[in-house]
mmCIF file of C-alpha atoms in Angstrom:
data_model
loop_
_atom_site.group_PDB
_atom_site.id
_atom_site.type_symbol
_atom_site.label_atom_id
_atom_site.label_comp_id
_atom_site.label_asym_id
_atom_site.label_seq_id
_atom_site.Cartn_x
_atom_site.Cartn_y
_atom_site.Cartn_z
ATOM 1 C CA UNK A 1 -50.948 -24.720 -24.098
ATOM 2 C CA UNK A 2 -54.073 -26.730 -24.898
ATOM 3 C CA UNK A 3 -53.828 -30.495 -24.433
ATOM 4 C CA UNK A 4 -55.505 -31.830 -27.578
ATOM 5 C CA UNK A 5 -55.754 -35.316 -26.094
ATOM 6 C CA UNK A 6 -58.239 -34.095 -23.469
ATOM 7 C CA UNK A 7 -61.809 -35.120 -24.404
ATOM 8 C CA UNK A 8 -63.858 -32.133 -25.486
ATOM 9 C CA UNK A 9 -67.119 -33.581 -24.134
ATOM 10 C CA UNK A 10 -67.392 -35.911 -21.146
ATOM 11 C CA UNK A 11 -70.616 -37.478 -19.906
ATOM 12 C CA UNK A 12 -70.942 -39.056 -16.468
ATOM 13 C CA UNK A 13 -73.583 -41.518 -15.281
ATOM 14 C CA UNK A 14 -73.497 -40.816 -11.544
ATOM 15 C CA UNK A 15 -74.598 -44.182 -10.202
ATOM 16 C CA UNK A 16 -74.468 -45.662 -6.722
ATOM 17 C CA UNK A 17 -75.849 -43.033 -4.340
ATOM 18 C CA UNK A 18 -78.558 -45.309 -2.948
ATOM 19 C CA UNK A 19 -76.233 -48.283 -2.517
ATOM 20 C CA UNK A 20 -73.655 -46.074 -0.830
ATOM 21 C CA UNK A 21 -76.259 -45.119 1.771
ATOM 22 C CA UNK A 22 -77.592 -48.672 2.166
ATOM 23 C CA UNK A 23 -74.107 -50.005 2.843
ATOM 24 C CA UNK A 24 -73.852 -47.561 5.745
ATOM 25 C CA UNK A 25 -77.326 -48.164 7.144
ATOM 26 C CA UNK A 26 -78.457 -44.691 6.098
ATOM 27 C CA UNK A 27 -81.593 -43.545 4.250
ATOM 28 C CA UNK A 28 -81.075 -43.356 0.485
ATOM 29 C CA UNK A 29 -81.460 -39.586 0.637
ATOM 30 C CA UNK A 30 -78.148 -39.345 2.484
ATOM 31 C CA UNK A 31 -76.450 -40.983 -0.475
ATOM 32 C CA UNK A 32 -77.960 -38.403 -2.802
ATOM 33 C CA UNK A 33 -76.782 -35.575 -0.533
ATOM 34 C CA UNK A 34 -73.273 -36.990 -0.404
ATOM 35 C CA UNK A 35 -73.327 -37.460 -4.176
ATOM 36 C CA UNK A 36 -74.338 -33.830 -4.706
ATOM 37 C CA UNK A 37 -71.222 -32.725 -2.854
ATOM 38 C CA UNK A 38 -69.081 -34.995 -4.996
ATOM 39 C CA UNK A 39 -70.600 -33.466 -8.124
ATOM 40 C CA UNK A 40 -69.183 -30.052 -7.294
ATOM 41 C CA UNK A 41 -65.655 -31.446 -6.962
ATOM 42 C CA UNK A 42 -65.797 -33.199 -10.331
ATOM 43 C CA UNK A 43 -67.239 -30.134 -12.085
ATOM 44 C CA UNK A 44 -64.322 -28.055 -10.826
ATOM 45 C CA UNK A 45 -61.798 -30.711 -11.898
ATOM 46 C CA UNK A 46 -63.295 -30.909 -15.400
ATOM 47 C CA UNK A 47 -63.218 -27.140 -15.843
ATOM 48 C CA UNK A 48 -59.642 -26.935 -14.564
ATOM 49 C CA UNK A 49 -58.254 -29.349 -17.175
ATOM 50 C CA UNK A 50 -59.982 -27.680 -20.115
ATOM 51 C CA UNK A 51 -62.942 -29.932 -20.874
ATOM 52 C CA UNK A 52 -65.358 -27.952 -23.047
ATOM 53 C CA UNK A 53 -68.600 -29.715 -22.091
ATOM 54 C CA UNK A 54 -69.474 -31.843 -19.066
ATOM 55 C CA UNK A 55 -72.846 -33.605 -19.100
ATOM 56 C CA UNK A 56 -74.047 -35.154 -15.848
ATOM 57 C CA UNK A 57 -76.854 -37.739 -15.805
ATOM 58 C CA UNK A 58 -78.666 -36.507 -12.723
ATOM 59 C CA UNK A 59 -82.219 -37.862 -13.108
ATOM 60 C CA UNK A 60 -83.431 -40.147 -15.868
ATOM 61 C CA UNK A 61 -86.932 -40.094 -17.291
ATOM 62 C CA UNK A 62 -87.318 -43.606 -15.858
ATOM 63 C CA UNK A 63 -86.487 -42.280 -12.376
ATOM 64 C CA UNK A 64 -89.990 -40.835 -12.147
ATOM 65 C CA UNK A 65 -91.039 -44.434 -11.393
ATOM 66 C CA UNK A 66 -89.051 -44.448 -8.135
ATOM 67 C CA UNK A 67 -90.833 -44.184 -4.750
ATOM 68 C CA UNK A 68 -92.617 -40.841 -4.408
ATOM 69 C CA UNK A 69 -90.665 -39.810 -1.301
ATOM 70 C CA UNK A 70 -87.333 -40.363 -3.066
ATOM 71 C CA UNK A 71 -88.439 -38.353 -6.110
ATOM 72 C CA UNK A 72 -89.562 -35.476 -3.879
ATOM 73 C CA UNK A 73 -86.227 -35.560 -2.077
ATOM 74 C CA UNK A 74 -84.319 -35.446 -5.366
ATOM 75 C CA UNK A 75 -86.382 -32.486 -6.556
ATOM 76 C CA UNK A 76 -85.739 -30.710 -3.239
ATOM 77 C CA UNK A 77 -82.000 -31.281 -3.658
ATOM 78 C CA UNK A 78 -82.178 -29.899 -7.187
ATOM 79 C CA UNK A 79 -84.113 -26.875 -5.930
ATOM 80 C CA UNK A 80 -81.447 -26.261 -3.278
ATOM 81 C CA UNK A 81 -78.621 -26.673 -5.803
ATOM 82 C CA UNK A 82 -80.132 -24.235 -8.291
ATOM 83 C CA UNK A 83 -80.718 -21.637 -5.577
ATOM 84 C CA UNK A 84 -77.295 -21.879 -3.937
ATOM 85 C CA UNK A 85 -74.777 -22.799 -6.645
ATOM 86 C CA UNK A 86 -75.595 -20.437 -9.523
ATOM 87 C CA UNK A 87 -73.525 -17.580 -8.122
ATOM 88 C CA UNK A 88 -70.551 -19.928 -7.884
ATOM 89 C CA UNK A 89 -71.117 -21.062 -11.489
ATOM 90 C CA UNK A 90 -71.176 -17.432 -12.581
ATOM 91 C CA UNK A 91 -67.923 -16.730 -10.786
ATOM 92 C CA UNK A 92 -66.303 -19.695 -12.499
ATOM 93 C CA UNK A 93 -67.636 -18.585 -15.892
ATOM 94 C CA UNK A 94 -69.545 -21.815 -16.549
ATOM 95 C CA UNK A 95 -72.530 -22.006 -18.896
ATOM 96 C CA UNK A 96 -75.392 -23.980 -17.355
ATOM 97 C CA UNK A 97 -77.982 -25.909 -19.336
ATOM 98 C CA UNK A 98 -80.521 -28.611 -18.552
ATOM 99 C CA UNK A 99 -81.330 -31.253 -21.161
ATOM 100 C CA UNK A 100 -84.316 -33.559 -20.917
ATOM 101 C CA UNK A 101 -88.093 -33.522 -20.892
ATOM 102 C CA UNK A 102 -88.401 -30.402 -18.756
ATOM 103 C CA UNK A 103 -92.188 -30.290 -19.009
ATOM 104 C CA UNK A 104 -92.313 -33.141 -16.498
ATOM 105 C CA UNK A 105 -90.442 -31.105 -13.874
ATOM 106 C CA UNK A 106 -92.290 -29.221 -11.104
ATOM 107 C CA UNK A 107 -93.055 -25.588 -11.945
ATOM 108 C CA UNK A 108 -90.599 -24.219 -9.388
ATOM 109 C CA UNK A 109 -87.777 -26.308 -10.847
ATOM 110 C CA UNK A 110 -88.644 -25.245 -14.401
ATOM 111 C CA UNK A 111 -88.467 -21.603 -13.318
ATOM 112 C CA UNK A 112 -85.110 -22.051 -11.554
ATOM 113 C CA UNK A 113 -83.691 -23.892 -14.568
ATOM 114 C CA UNK A 114 -84.715 -21.105 -16.936
ATOM 115 C CA UNK A 115 -83.218 -18.471 -14.622
ATOM 116 C CA UNK A 116 -79.962 -20.402 -14.250
ATOM 117 C CA UNK A 117 -79.654 -20.797 -18.011
ATOM 118 C CA UNK A 118 -80.408 -17.107 -18.560
ATOM 119 C CA UNK A 119 -77.974 -15.878 -15.912
ATOM 120 C CA UNK A 120 -75.065 -18.020 -17.125
ATOM 121 C CA UNK A 121 -75.859 -17.740 -20.844
ATOM 122 C CA UNK A 122 -73.280 -15.023 -21.430
ATOM 123 C CA UNK A 123 -70.400 -16.894 -19.813
ATOM 124 C CA UNK A 124 -67.478 -18.208 -21.854
ATOM 125 C CA UNK A 125 -66.311 -21.140 -19.736
ATOM 126 C CA UNK A 126 -67.131 -24.843 -19.736
ATOM 127 C CA UNK A 127 -70.630 -25.952 -20.713
ATOM 128 C CA UNK A 128 -72.203 -27.728 -17.745
ATOM 129 C CA UNK A 129 -75.202 -29.728 -18.907
ATOM 130 C CA UNK A 130 -77.412 -31.516 -16.403
ATOM 131 C CA UNK A 131 -79.532 -34.338 -17.823
ATOM 132 C CA UNK A 132 -82.715 -34.144 -15.749
ATOM 133 C CA UNK A 133 -85.910 -36.006 -16.623
ATOM 134 C CA UNK A 134 -83.767 -37.213 -19.497
ATOM 135 C CA UNK A 135 -83.837 -40.251 -21.732
ATOM 136 C CA UNK A 136 -81.924 -40.665 -24.980
ATOM 137 C CA UNK A 137 -84.799 -42.288 -26.838
ATOM 138 C CA UNK A 138 -87.228 -39.659 -25.572
ATOM 139 C CA UNK A 139 -84.825 -36.964 -26.770
ATOM 140 C CA UNK A 140 -84.739 -38.473 -30.265
ATOM 141 C CA UNK A 141 -88.543 -38.669 -30.429
ATOM 142 C CA UNK A 142 -88.835 -35.046 -29.302
ATOM 143 C CA UNK A 143 -86.219 -34.010 -31.878
ATOM 144 C CA UNK A 144 -88.258 -35.632 -34.658
ATOM 145 C CA UNK A 145 -91.402 -33.846 -33.496
ATOM 146 C CA UNK A 146 -89.512 -30.559 -33.295
ATOM 147 C CA UNK A 147 -88.183 -31.015 -36.827
ATOM 148 C CA UNK A 148 -91.705 -31.667 -38.156
ATOM 149 C CA UNK A 149 -93.219 -28.733 -36.228
ATOM 150 C CA UNK A 150 -90.620 -26.426 -37.785
ATOM 151 C CA UNK A 151 -91.749 -27.528 -41.221
ATOM 152 C CA UNK A 152 -88.598 -29.441 -42.002
ATOM 153 C CA UNK A 153 -88.311 -30.962 -45.463
ATOM 154 C CA UNK A 154 -87.911 -34.718 -45.085
ATOM 155 C CA UNK A 155 -85.952 -34.850 -48.361
ATOM 156 C CA UNK A 156 -83.303 -32.667 -46.744
ATOM 157 C CA UNK A 157 -82.912 -34.667 -43.534
ATOM 158 C CA UNK A 158 -79.309 -35.515 -42.693
ATOM 159 C CA UNK A 159 -77.327 -36.039 -39.507
ATOM 160 C CA UNK A 160 -76.466 -32.360 -39.167
ATOM 161 C CA UNK A 161 -80.018 -31.064 -39.588
ATOM 162 C CA UNK A 162 -81.324 -33.700 -37.199
ATOM 163 C CA UNK A 163 -78.721 -32.946 -34.525
ATOM 164 C CA UNK A 164 -79.776 -29.292 -34.492
ATOM 165 C CA UNK A 165 -83.096 -30.411 -32.996
ATOM 166 C CA UNK A 166 -81.607 -32.482 -30.186
ATOM 167 C CA UNK A 167 -81.377 -31.039 -26.672
ATOM 168 C CA UNK A 168 -77.615 -30.904 -27.218
ATOM 169 C CA UNK A 169 -77.852 -29.000 -30.515
ATOM 170 C CA UNK A 170 -74.654 -27.054 -31.154
ATOM 171 C CA UNK A 171 -72.585 -29.165 -28.747
ATOM 172 C CA UNK A 172 -69.898 -31.602 -29.901
ATOM 173 C CA UNK A 173 -70.659 -35.334 -29.642
ATOM 174 C CA UNK A 174 -69.610 -36.960 -26.382
ATOM 175 C CA UNK A 175 -66.040 -38.320 -26.453
ATOM 176 C CA UNK A 176 -66.004 -40.172 -23.148
ATOM 177 C CA UNK A 177 -68.740 -41.616 -20.936
ATOM 178 C CA UNK A 178 -67.828 -42.503 -17.365
ATOM 179 C CA UNK A 179 -70.159 -44.679 -15.312
ATOM 180 C CA UNK A 180 -69.684 -45.251 -11.603
ATOM 181 C CA UNK A 181 -71.323 -47.929 -9.462
ATOM 182 C CA UNK A 182 -70.239 -51.106 -11.239
ATOM 183 C CA UNK A 183 -72.870 -51.391 -13.974
ATOM 184 C CA UNK A 184 -71.617 -51.641 -17.562
ATOM 185 C CA UNK A 185 -74.241 -50.020 -19.760
ATOM 186 C CA UNK A 186 -75.163 -46.486 -20.811
ATOM 187 C CA UNK A 187 -78.809 -46.732 -19.648
ATOM 188 C CA UNK A 188 -80.420 -44.539 -22.304
ATOM 189 C CA UNK A 189 -77.879 -41.734 -21.835
ATOM 190 C CA UNK A 190 -76.891 -39.626 -24.871
ATOM 191 C CA UNK A 191 -77.897 -42.445 -27.210
ATOM 192 C CA UNK A 192 -77.337 -40.465 -30.420
ATOM 193 C CA UNK A 193 -74.389 -38.429 -29.205
ATOM 194 C CA UNK A 194 -72.466 -41.439 -27.871
ATOM 195 C CA UNK A 195 -72.248 -43.328 -31.164
ATOM 196 C CA UNK A 196 -68.433 -43.210 -31.054
ATOM 197 C CA UNK A 197 -67.883 -42.461 -27.378
ATOM 198 C CA UNK A 198 -65.219 -44.231 -25.377
ATOM 199 C CA UNK A 199 -66.596 -45.930 -22.258
ATOM 200 C CA UNK A 200 -65.044 -46.074 -18.793
ATOM 201 C CA UNK A 201 -66.645 -48.162 -16.059
ATOM 202 C CA UNK A 202 -65.678 -48.254 -12.394
ATOM 203 C CA UNK A 203 -67.041 -50.138 -9.387
ATOM 204 C CA UNK A 204 -66.619 -47.013 -7.257
ATOM 205 C CA UNK A 205 -69.953 -45.650 -6.047
ATOM 206 C CA UNK A 206 -70.562 -42.037 -7.026
ATOM 207 C CA UNK A 207 -70.188 -40.510 -3.521
ATOM 208 C CA UNK A 208 -66.706 -42.086 -3.351
ATOM 209 C CA UNK A 209 -65.650 -41.080 -6.889
ATOM 210 C CA UNK A 210 -62.763 -38.706 -6.271
ATOM 211 C CA UNK A 211 -61.018 -36.140 -8.416
ATOM 212 C CA UNK A 212 -58.081 -38.565 -8.606
ATOM 213 C CA UNK A 213 -60.218 -41.344 -10.079
ATOM 214 C CA UNK A 214 -61.751 -38.868 -12.516
ATOM 215 C CA UNK A 215 -58.263 -37.940 -13.674
ATOM 216 C CA UNK A 216 -57.408 -41.633 -14.021
ATOM 217 C CA UNK A 217 -60.384 -41.998 -16.395
ATOM 218 C CA UNK A 218 -59.108 -39.043 -18.423
ATOM 219 C CA UNK A 219 -55.611 -40.524 -18.610
ATOM 220 C CA UNK A 220 -57.084 -43.859 -19.695
ATOM 221 C CA UNK A 221 -58.961 -42.046 -22.465
ATOM 222 C CA UNK A 222 -55.733 -40.446 -23.693
ATOM 223 C CA UNK A 223 -54.219 -43.886 -24.277
ATOM 224 C CA UNK A 224 -56.997 -45.052 -26.559
ATOM 225 C CA UNK A 225 -56.852 -44.915 -30.333
ATOM 226 C CA UNK A 226 -60.048 -43.494 -31.773
ATOM 227 C CA UNK A 227 -60.540 -44.756 -35.340
ATOM 228 C CA UNK A 228 -64.193 -43.858 -36.103
ATOM 229 C CA UNK A 229 -64.437 -46.865 -38.408
ATOM 230 C CA UNK A 230 -61.228 -46.019 -40.281
ATOM 231 C CA UNK A 231 -57.925 -47.872 -40.357
ATOM 232 C CA UNK A 232 -55.442 -46.646 -37.713
ATOM 233 C CA UNK A 233 -53.154 -44.494 -39.884
ATOM 234 C CA UNK A 234 -56.111 -42.656 -41.468
ATOM 235 C CA UNK A 235 -57.748 -42.073 -38.103
ATOM 236 C CA UNK A 236 -54.568 -40.576 -36.705
ATOM 237 C CA UNK A 237 -54.328 -38.239 -39.674
#
């Protein structure tokens, strides 16, 4: 039986990898490696409980400003992930998609992304979206440009026609955003899609964010009353 109180779309800002490593006297790259392992556990947990879409904020468009060596390391980790995990995603029936300004990604990563999306495109399981080279404002600007390039009639612009041009076109708005690492902001993540999202913040650094804490966030979400600007009785109806 489907649990209708489960959020359909969950977004996670996976923050704290670098601090996790610094606290242990390790290079920042070790935090990113540990965080990548944690990602797999949370993906499996989300799929198991029936979440329809999981969006992970893996690399923001602002992250290109980080030290060159760290950016290269992150791209190498992404390359490794795309080469080694796609078969597992296929076996689990997940649909993989990358959202973001993909033109900024190295050619080899762009190729692997396209292959991963093609290979998993026929699956029927949870949508796994990775936000890479992503920024919410950048996404909105690109959506406007896309709408104009398609010859869209400005007199017919509405929320639905605009949303079709977002990277997340066809996907339900995000219900719950989880952020690890202690910060309490969404940092340009799913700016349009999160208009009515519930927010869950935890001080836990991403490499230490367990399946149990993920489930706690889901249970916390279930207790909230989502009104969407309406009075309580109307929202419940």
